[in-house]
Coordinates of C-alpha atoms in Angstrom, one line a residue:
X1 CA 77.5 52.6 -51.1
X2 CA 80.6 50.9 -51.8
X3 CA 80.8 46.9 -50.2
X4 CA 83.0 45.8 -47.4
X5 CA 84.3 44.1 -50.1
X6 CA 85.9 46.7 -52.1
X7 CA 86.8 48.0 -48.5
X8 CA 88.7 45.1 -47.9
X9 CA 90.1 44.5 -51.2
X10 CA 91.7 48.4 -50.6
X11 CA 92.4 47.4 -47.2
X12 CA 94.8 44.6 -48.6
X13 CA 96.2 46.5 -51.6
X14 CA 97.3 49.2 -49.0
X15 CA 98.9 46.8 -47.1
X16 CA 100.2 45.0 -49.8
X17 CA 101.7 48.3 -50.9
X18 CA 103.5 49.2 -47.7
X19 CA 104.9 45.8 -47.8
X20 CA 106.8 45.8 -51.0
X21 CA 107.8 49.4 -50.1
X22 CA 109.3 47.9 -46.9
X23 CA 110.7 45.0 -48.8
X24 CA 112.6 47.2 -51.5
X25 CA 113.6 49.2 -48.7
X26 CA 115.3 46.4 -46.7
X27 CA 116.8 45.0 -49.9
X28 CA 118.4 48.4 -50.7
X29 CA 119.4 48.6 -46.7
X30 CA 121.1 45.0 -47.5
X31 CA 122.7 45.9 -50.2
X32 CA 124.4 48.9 -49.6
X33 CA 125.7 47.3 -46.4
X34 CA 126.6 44.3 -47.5
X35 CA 128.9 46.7 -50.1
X36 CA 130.3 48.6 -47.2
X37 CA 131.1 45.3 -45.4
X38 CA 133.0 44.2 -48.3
X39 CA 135.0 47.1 -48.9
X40 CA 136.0 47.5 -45.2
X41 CA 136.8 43.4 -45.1
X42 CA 138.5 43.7 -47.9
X43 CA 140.8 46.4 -47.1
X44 CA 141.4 44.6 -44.0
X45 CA 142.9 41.5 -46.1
X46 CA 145.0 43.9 -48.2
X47 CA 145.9 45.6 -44.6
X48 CA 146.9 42.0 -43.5
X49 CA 148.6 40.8 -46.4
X50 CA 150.6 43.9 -46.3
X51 CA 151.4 43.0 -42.8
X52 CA 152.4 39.4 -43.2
X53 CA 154.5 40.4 -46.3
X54 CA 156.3 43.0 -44.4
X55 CA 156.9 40.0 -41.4
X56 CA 158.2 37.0 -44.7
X57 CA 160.2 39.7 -45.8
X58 CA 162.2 40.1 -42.6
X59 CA 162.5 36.5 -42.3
X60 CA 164.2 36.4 -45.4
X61 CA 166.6 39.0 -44.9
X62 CA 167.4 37.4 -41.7
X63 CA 168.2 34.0 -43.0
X64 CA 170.6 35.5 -45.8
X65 CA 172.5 37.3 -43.8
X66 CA 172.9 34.3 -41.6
X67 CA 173.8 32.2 -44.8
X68 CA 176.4 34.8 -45.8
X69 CA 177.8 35.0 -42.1
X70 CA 178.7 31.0 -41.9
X71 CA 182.1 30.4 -41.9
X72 CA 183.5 28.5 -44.7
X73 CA 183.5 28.0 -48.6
X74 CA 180.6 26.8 -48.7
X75 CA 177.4 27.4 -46.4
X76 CA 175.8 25.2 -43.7
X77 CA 172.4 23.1 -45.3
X78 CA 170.5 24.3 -42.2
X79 CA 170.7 28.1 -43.3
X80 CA 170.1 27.3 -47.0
X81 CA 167.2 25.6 -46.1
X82 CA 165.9 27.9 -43.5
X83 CA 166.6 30.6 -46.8
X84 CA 164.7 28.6 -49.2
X85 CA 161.9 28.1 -47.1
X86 CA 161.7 31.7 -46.3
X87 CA 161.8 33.1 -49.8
X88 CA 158.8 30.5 -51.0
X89 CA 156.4 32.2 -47.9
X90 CA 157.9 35.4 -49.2
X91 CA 156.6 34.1 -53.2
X92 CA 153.5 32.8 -51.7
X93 CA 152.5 35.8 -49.8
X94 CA 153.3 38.2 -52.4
X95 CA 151.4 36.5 -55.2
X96 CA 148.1 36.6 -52.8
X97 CA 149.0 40.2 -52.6
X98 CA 148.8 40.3 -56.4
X99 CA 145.5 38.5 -56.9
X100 CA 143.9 40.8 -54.0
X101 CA 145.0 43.8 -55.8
X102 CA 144.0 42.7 -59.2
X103 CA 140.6 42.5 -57.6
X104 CA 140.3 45.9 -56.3
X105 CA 138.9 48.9 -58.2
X106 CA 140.6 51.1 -60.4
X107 CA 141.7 54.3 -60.0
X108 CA 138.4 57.2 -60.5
X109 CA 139.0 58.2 -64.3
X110 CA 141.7 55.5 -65.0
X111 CA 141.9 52.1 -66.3
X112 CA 144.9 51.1 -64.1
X113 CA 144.8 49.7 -60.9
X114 CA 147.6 51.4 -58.4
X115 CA 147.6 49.1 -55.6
X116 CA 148.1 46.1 -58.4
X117 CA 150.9 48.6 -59.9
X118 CA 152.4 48.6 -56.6
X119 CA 152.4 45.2 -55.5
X120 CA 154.2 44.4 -59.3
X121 CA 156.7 46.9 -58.2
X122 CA 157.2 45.6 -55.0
X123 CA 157.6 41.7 -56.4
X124 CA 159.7 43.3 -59.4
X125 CA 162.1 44.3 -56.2
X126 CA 162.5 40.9 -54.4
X127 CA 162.8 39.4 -57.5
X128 CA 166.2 41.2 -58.1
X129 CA 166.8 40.7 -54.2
X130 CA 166.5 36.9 -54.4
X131 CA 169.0 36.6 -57.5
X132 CA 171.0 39.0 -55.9
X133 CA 171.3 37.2 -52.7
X134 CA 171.4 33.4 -54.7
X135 CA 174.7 34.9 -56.6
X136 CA 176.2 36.3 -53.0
X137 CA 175.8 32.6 -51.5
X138 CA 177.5 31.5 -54.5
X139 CA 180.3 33.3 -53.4
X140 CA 183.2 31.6 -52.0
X141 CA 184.7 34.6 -50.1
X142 CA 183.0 34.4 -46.9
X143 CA 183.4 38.6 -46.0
X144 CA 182.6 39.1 -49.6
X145 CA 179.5 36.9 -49.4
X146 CA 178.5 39.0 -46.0
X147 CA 179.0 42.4 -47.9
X148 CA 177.4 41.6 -51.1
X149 CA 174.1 40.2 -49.5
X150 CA 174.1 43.1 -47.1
X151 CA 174.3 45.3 -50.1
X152 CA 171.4 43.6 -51.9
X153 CA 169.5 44.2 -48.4
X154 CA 170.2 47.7 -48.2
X155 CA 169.4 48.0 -52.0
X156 CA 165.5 46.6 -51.5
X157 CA 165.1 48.6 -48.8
X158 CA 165.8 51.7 -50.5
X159 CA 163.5 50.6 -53.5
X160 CA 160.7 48.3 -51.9
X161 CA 160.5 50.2 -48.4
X162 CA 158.4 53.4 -49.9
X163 CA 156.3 51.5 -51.8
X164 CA 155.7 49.0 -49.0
X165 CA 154.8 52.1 -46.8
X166 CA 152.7 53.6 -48.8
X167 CA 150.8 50.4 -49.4
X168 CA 149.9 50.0 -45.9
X169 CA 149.1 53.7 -45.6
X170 CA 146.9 53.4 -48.3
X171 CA 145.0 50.3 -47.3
X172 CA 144.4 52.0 -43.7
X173 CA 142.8 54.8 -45.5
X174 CA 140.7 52.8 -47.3
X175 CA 139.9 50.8 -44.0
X176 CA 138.9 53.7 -42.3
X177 CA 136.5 55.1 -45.1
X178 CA 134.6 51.8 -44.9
X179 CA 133.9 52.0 -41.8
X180 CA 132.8 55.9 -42.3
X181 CA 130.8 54.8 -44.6
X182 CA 128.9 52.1 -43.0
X183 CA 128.6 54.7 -40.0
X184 CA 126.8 57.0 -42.2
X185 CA 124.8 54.0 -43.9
X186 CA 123.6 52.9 -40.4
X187 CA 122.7 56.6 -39.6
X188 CA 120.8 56.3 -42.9
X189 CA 118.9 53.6 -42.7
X190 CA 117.7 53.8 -39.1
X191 CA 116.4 57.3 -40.1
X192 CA 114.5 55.7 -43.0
X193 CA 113.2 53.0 -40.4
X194 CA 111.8 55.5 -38.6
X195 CA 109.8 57.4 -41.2
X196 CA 108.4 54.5 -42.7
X197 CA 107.3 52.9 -39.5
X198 CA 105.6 56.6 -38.6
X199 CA 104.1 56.4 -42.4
X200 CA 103.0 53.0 -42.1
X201 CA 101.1 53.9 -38.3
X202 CA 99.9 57.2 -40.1
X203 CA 98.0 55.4 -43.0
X204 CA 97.2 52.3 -40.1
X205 CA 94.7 55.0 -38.2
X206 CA 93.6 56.5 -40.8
X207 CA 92.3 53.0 -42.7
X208 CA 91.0 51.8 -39.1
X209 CA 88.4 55.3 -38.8
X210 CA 87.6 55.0 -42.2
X211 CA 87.2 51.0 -42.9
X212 CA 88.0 48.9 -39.7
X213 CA 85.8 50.6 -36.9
X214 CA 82.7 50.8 -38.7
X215 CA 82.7 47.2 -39.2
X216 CA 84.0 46.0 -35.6
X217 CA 81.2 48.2 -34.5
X218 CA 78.5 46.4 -36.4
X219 CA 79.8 43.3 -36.3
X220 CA 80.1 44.0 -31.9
X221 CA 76.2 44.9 -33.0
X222 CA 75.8 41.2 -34.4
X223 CA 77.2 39.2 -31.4
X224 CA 75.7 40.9 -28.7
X225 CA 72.2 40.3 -30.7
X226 CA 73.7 36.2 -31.2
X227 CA 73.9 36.6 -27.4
X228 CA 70.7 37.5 -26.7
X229 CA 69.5 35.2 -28.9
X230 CA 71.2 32.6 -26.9
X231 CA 69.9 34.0 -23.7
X232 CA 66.4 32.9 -25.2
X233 CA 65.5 36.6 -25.6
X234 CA 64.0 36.0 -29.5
X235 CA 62.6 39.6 -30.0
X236 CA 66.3 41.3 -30.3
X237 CA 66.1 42.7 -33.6
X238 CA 69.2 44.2 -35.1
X239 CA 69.5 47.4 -37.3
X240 CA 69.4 46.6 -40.9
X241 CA 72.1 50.2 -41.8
X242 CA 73.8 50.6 -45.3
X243 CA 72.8 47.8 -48.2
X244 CA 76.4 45.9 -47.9
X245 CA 77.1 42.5 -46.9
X246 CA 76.2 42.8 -43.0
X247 CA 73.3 45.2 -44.0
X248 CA 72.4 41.7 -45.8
X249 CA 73.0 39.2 -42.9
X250 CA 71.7 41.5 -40.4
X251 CA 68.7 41.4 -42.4
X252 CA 68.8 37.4 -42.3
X253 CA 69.4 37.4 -38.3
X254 CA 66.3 39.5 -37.6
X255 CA 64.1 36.8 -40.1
X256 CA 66.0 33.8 -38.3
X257 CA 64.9 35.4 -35.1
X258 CA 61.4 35.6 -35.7
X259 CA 61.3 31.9 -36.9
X260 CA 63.1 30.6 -33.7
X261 CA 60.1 32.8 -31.7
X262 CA 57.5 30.6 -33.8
X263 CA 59.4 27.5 -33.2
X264 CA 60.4 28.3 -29.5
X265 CA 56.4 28.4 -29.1
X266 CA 55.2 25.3 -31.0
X267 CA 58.0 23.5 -28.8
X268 CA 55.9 25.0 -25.7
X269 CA 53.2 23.3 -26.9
X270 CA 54.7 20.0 -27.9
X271 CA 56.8 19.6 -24.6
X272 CA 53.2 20.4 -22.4
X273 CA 51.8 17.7 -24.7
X274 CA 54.9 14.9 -24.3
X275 CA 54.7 15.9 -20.4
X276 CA 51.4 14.7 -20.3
X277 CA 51.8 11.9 -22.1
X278 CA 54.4 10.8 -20.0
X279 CA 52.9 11.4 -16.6
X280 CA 50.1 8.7 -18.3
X281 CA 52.3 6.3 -19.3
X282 CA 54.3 6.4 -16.0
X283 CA 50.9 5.9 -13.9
X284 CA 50.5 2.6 -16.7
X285 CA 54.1 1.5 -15.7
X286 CA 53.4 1.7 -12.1
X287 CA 50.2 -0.2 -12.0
X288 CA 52.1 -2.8 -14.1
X289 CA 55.2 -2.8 -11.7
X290 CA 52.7 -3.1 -9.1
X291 CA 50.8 -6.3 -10.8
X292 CA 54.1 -7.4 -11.6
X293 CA 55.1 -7.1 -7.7
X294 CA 52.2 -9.0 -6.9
X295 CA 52.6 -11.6 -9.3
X296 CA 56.3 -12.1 -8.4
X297 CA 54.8 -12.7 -4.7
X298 CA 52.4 -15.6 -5.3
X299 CA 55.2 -17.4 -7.7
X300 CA 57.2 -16.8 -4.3
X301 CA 54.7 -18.1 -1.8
X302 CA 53.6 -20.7 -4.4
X303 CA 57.3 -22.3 -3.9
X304 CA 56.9 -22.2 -0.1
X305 CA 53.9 -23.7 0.1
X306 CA 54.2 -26.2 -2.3
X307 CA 57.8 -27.0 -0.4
X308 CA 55.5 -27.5 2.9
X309 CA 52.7 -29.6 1.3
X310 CA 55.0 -31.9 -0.5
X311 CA 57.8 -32.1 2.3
X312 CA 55.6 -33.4 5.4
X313 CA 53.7 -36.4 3.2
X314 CA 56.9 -37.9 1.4
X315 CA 58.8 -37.8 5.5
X316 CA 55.7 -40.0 6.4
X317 CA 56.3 -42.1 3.2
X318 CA 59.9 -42.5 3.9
X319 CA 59.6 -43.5 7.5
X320 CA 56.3 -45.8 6.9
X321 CA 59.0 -47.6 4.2
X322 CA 61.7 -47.9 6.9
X323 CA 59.2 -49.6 9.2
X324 CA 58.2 -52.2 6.5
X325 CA 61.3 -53.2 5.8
X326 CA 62.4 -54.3 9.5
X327 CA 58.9 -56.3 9.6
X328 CA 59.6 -60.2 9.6
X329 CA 55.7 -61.4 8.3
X330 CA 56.1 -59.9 4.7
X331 CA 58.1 -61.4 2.2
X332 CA 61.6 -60.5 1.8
X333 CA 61.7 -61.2 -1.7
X334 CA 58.9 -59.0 -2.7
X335 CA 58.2 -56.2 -0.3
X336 CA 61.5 -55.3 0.2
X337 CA 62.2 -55.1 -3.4
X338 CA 59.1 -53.0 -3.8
X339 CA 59.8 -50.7 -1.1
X340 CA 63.7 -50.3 -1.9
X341 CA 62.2 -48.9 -4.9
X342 CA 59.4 -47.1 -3.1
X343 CA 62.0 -45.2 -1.1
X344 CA 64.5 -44.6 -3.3
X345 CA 62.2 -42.9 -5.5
X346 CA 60.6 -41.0 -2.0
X347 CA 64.5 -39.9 -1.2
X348 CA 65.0 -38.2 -4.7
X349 CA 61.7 -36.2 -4.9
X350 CA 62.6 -35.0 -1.1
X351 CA 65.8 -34.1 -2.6
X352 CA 64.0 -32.6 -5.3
X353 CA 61.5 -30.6 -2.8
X354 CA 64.6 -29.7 -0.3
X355 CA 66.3 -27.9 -3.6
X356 CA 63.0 -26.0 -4.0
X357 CA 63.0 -24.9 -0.4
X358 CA 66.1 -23.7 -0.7
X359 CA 65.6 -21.6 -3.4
X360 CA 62.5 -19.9 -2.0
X361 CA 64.1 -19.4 0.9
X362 CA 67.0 -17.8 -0.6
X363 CA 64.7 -15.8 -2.8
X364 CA 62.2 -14.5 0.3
X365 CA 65.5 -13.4 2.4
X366 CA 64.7 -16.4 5.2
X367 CA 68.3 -18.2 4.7
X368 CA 70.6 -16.8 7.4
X369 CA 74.1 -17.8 7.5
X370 CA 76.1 -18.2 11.2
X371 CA 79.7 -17.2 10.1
X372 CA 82.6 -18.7 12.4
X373 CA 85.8 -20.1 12.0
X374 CA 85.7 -23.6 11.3
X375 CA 88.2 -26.2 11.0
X376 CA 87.9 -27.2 7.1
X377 CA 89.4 -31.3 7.2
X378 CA 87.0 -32.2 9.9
X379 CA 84.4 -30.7 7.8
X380 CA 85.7 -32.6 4.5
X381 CA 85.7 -35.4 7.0
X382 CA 82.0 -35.5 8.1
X383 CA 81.0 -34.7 4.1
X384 CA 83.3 -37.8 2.8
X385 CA 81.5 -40.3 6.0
X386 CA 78.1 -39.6 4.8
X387 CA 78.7 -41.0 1.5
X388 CA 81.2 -43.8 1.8
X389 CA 78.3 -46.3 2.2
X390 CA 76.9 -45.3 -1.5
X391 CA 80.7 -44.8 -2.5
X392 CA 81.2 -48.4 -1.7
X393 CA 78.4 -49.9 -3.3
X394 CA 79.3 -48.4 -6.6
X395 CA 82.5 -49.6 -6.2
X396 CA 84.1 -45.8 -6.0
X397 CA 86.8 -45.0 -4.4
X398 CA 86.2 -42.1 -2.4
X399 CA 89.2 -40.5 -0.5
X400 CA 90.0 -37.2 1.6
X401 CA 94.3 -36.2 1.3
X402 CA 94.6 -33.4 3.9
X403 CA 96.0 -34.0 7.1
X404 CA 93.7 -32.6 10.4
X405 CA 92.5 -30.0 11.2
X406 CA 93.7 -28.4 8.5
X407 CA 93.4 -24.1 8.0
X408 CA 90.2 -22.5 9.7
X409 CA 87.8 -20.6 7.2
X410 CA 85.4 -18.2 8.3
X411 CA 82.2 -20.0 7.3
X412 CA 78.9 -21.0 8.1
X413 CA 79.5 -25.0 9.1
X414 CA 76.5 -26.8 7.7
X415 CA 76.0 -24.7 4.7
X416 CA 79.6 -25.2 3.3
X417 CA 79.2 -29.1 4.2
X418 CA 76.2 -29.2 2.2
X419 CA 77.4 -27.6 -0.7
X420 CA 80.5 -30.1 -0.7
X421 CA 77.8 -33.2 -0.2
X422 CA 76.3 -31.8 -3.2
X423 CA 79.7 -31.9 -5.1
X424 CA 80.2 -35.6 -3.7
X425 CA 76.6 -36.8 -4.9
X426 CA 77.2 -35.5 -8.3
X427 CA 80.1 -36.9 -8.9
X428 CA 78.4 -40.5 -7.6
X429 CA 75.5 -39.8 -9.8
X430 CA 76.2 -38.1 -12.9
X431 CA 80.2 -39.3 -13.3
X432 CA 79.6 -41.8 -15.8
X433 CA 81.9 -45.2 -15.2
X434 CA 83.7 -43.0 -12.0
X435 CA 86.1 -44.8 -9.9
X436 CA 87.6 -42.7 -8.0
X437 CA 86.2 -39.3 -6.2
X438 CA 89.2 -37.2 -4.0
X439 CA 88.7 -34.3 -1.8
X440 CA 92.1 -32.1 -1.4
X441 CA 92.8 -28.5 0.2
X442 CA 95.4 -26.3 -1.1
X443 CA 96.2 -23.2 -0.2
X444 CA 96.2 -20.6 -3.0
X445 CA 95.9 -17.0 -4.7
X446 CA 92.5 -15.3 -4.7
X447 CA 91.0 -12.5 -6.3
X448 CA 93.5 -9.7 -5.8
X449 CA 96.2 -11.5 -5.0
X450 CA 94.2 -12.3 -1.5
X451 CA 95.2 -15.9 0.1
X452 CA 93.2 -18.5 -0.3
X453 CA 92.1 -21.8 0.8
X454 CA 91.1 -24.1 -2.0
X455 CA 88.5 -27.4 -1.6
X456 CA 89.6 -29.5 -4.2
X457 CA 86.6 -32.4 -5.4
X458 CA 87.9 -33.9 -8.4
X459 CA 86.9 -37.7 -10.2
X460 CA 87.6 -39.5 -13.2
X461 CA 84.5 -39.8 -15.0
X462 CA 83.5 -39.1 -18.6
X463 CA 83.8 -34.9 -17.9
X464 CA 81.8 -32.1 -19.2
X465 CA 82.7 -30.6 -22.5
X466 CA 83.9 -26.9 -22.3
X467 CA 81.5 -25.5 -24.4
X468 CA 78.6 -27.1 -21.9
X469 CA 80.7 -25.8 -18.3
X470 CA 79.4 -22.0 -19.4
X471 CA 75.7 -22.4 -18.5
X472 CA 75.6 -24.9 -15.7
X473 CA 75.9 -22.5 -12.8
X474 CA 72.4 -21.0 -14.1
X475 CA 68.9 -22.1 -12.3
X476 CA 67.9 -25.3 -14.0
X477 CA 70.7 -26.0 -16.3
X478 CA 71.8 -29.2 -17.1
X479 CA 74.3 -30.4 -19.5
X480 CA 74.8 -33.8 -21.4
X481 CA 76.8 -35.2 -18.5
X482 CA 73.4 -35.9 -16.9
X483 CA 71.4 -37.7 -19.7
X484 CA 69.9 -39.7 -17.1
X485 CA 67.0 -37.3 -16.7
X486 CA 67.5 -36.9 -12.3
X487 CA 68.4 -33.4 -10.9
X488 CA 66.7 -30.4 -11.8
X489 CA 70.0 -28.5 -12.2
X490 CA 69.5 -26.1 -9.1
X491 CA 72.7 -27.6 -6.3
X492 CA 75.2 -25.9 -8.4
X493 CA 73.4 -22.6 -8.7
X494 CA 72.6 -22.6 -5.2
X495 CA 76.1 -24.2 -4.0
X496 CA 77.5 -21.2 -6.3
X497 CA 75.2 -18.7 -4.3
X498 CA 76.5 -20.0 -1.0
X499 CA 80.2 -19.5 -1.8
X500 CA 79.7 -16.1 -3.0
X501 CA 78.1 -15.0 0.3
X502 CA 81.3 -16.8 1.8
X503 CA 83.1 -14.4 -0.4
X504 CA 84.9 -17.2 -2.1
X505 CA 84.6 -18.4 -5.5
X506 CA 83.5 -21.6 -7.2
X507 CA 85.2 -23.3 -10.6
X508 CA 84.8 -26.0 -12.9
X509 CA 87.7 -27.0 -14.9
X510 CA 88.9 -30.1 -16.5
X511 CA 90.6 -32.6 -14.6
X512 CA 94.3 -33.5 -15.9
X513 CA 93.7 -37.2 -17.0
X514 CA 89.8 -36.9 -17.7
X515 CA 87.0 -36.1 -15.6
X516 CA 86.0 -32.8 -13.2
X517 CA 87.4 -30.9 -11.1
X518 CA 85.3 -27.9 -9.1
X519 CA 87.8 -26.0 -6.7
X520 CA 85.8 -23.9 -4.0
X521 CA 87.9 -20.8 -3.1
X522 CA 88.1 -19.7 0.4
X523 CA 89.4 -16.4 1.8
X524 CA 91.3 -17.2 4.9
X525 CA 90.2 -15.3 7.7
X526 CA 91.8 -12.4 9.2
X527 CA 92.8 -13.1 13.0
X528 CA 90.8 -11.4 15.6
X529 CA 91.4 -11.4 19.6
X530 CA 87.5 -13.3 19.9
X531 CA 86.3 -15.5 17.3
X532 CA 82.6 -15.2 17.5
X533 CA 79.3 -16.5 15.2
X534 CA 78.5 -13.9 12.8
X535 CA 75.2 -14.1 11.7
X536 CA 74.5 -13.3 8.2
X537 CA 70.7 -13.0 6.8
X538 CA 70.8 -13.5 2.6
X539 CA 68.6 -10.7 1.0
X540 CA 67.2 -10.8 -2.4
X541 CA 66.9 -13.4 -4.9
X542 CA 70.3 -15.1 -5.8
X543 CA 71.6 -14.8 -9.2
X544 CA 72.3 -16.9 -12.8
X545 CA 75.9 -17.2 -12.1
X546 CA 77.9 -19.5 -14.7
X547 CA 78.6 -23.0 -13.4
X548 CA 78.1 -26.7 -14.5
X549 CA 77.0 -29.6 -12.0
X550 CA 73.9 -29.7 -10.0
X551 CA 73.4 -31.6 -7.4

């Protein structure tokens, strides 16, 4: 049995053969009408030459006659020159006529060329006419001069007009075989077109039922078995048929089949096992999500109760302090140095314990914001008054530059006051040698080109570095700025979590000069016919944002 190889291989030389056939064919086609196009162009030249001779010629007779016909010894310079310039066209055009004939074809049988024979003849005649004519103008005699240059007129027309005449006849003969000729040559070569097209489709059917439809209907064979295969059907088996090639890969589908059915049914097996597997490891992962929910519970109520339990005794401690102090039997020197310090360091761990509150409340969901619109200055206002007593007594100047009441932002009124307390305290505390601390609102470009109002708390401490301002909006972050050891870095977290339910923003940037600057972003409210509280409950625990100060 011959292989689809070989098949191929004949395939190809057939068409191979067909093709230089058809190529030899065209070239020949080409060739022989490329000849006929030239002869009949040709001819056509000669045929115009002719023409334009016949035309220089006339113009040349013209002008002599109307040099002989000038009155006078001698003739006008206009008509000598209009003569001259006619018998140089007349040269000019006749020697083109000479090459064009010398290329032309001899006569069948001959070595001489007529049409360049008569052409010679024809030039041989004006020759004569043009001295003829120059030794008329010579003439003095003005009839003479007319009579002898009509003379020499009459005298080429006798000689050259025959031979001009039959040149013309002869190159419209040869015009109108060449275009017989290509007639016939079209005629002939759209006849060959035809047979080798119906030879070419003839040996085309009978290579496709001998070579091209067995294969297409074994290879048809293959792909729908690759489909069925692909369907998951792994028992198609194809039929093996003559020892070629596909008898070959047939052969090599039907054992790849029966190894995908063995491996199709060990991954059964394996995917039952993994199933099982991971229906036990998910029942592990939910009694640790469990354990872990339970866990994450007591660290929540741990907060809260710890909050309660420390709260309530350090308010007694405070108070009991107050009441000391305003007693007149104790020493002023000593108790109220003792209890100064006794309260100042009761007011910073109620501080401390009012920051843990607030974070378990935030984290349990029990922080509920009342959203309204609120004048902002008189806010600034109340959050400036509550701290110009410590202000003063560290010699800072603290200052609000906004006139009242300033824009309304849709807030909740004591949260947003606290968080700008916070900002005020830290600047008091953890400023360094601080002198001055301003509040400031602006009005500026939010997120998404949304407008803005902007709470400004700037002073002109010592500043926090740039590479420390990433981290300090995270739980219990504190950066070199507060080497004192106070705060456990949770009022800037929590001030950031505020201002992101406000849907504002908070910043830290360095203040032009040295020191801080956080801006608070507010979006300003939308009017609405009734402005009424909105209450807002905070769900979920709040997240590490990036910041820097705590409070």
């Amino acid at each position: 049995m011959r292989s689809i190889r070989f098949k191929l291989a004949a395939l190809s030389g057939a068409a191979a053969s067909f093709a230089i056939l058809s190529t030899v064919g065209v070239l020949l086609a080409v060739g022989a009408a490329d000849r006929a196009l030239e002869a009949t162009v040709s001819a056509q030249q000669r045929l115009d030459l002719l023409t334009e001779i016949s035309a220089r010629l006339s113009d040349f007779g013209l002008a002599a006659v109307a040099v002989a016909e000038s009155p006078g010894a001698d003739p006008g310079r206009a008509d000598l020159g209009r003569m001259e310039d006619a018998r140089s066209r007349v040269a000019a055009v006749l020697e083109a006529a000479t090459v064009r004939a010398a290329q032309s074809a001899p006569a069948f049988g001959t070595g001489v060329r007529p049409r360049e024979r008569m052409v010679a003849h024809l030039r041989a005649d004006f020759i004569l006419l043009d001295r003829q004519i120059s030794a008329a103008v010579a003439d003095a005699d003005a009839p003479s001069r007319g009579d002898r240059v009509r003379g020499a007129l009459n005298g080429f027309a006798a000689s050259a007009g025959p031979t001009l005449s039959l040149l013309v006849e002869s190159e419209r003969r040869a015009v109108t075989t060449a275009r017989e000729e290509a007639l016939a040559l079209s005629f002939r070569l759209r006849v060959g077109a035809v047979a080798l097209a119906a030879l070419v489709l003839a040996a085309a059917a009978v290579l496709y039922r001998a070579v091209a439809r067995p294969l297409l209907t074994r290879l048809g064979e293959i792909d729908r078995a690759a489909a069925a295969i692909g369907r998951g059907d792994l028992d198609t088996r194809l039929t093996i048929g003559p020892r070629d090639e596909l008898g070959v890969l047939t052969a090599r589908f039907n054992r790849m089949a029966a190894r995908l059915g063995r491996r199709e049914r060990r991954v059964i097996e394996d995917r039952a096992l993994m199933e099982k597997t991971i229906s036990e490891r998910t029942a592990d992962l939910t009694a640790a999500n469990a354990r872990l929910a339970a866990i994450d519970a007591s660290r929540r109520r741990f907060f809260t109760d710890v909050s309660h339990e420390l709260r309530t005794p350090l308010t007694v401690i405070i108070g009991e302090c107050d009441v000391t102090q305003r007693a007149p039997a104790i020493s002023d020197d000593l108790s109220r140095s003792v209890l100064a310090t006794i309260r100042k360091r009761a007011g910073r761990l109620h501080r401390r314990i009012e920051d843990l509150l607030r974070v378990a409340r935030s984290e349990s969901g029990e922080i509920e914001l009342v959203f309204q619109d609120v004048p902002l200055v008189p806010l600034l206002a109340d959050a400036v008054a509550g701290f110009e007593t410590v202000a003063r007594r560290q010699g800072v100047s603290l200052t609000l530059e906004a006139d009242a009441p300033g824009p309304l932002v849709h807030a909740d009124r004591e949260w947003l006051r606290q968080v700008v307390e916070g900002l005020i305290d830290n600047g008091l505390r953890h400023g360094g040698k601080v002198t001055r601390i301003t509040l400031a609102v602006t009005t500026g470009t939010g997120a998404g080109g949304v407008v803005a109002d902007e709470i400004t708390v700037s002073d002109d401490g010592r500043g926090i570095a740039p590479e420390a301002r990433a981290g300090l909006f995270r739980r219990f972050a504190r950066g070199e700025r507060f080497g004192d050891g106070t705060g456990f870095g949770l009022g800037l977290a929590l001030a950031e979590w505020v201002v992101t339910r406000h849907g504002g923003r908070i910043t830290l940037e360095e203040r032009e000069g040295g020191g801080t600057r956080v801006v608070i972003a507010l979006p300003r409210p939308q009017p609405h016919p009734e402005a009424q509280p909105e209450v807002f409950e905070a769900r979920g625990a709040w997240a590490d944002p990036p910041g820097e100060e705590d409070t």
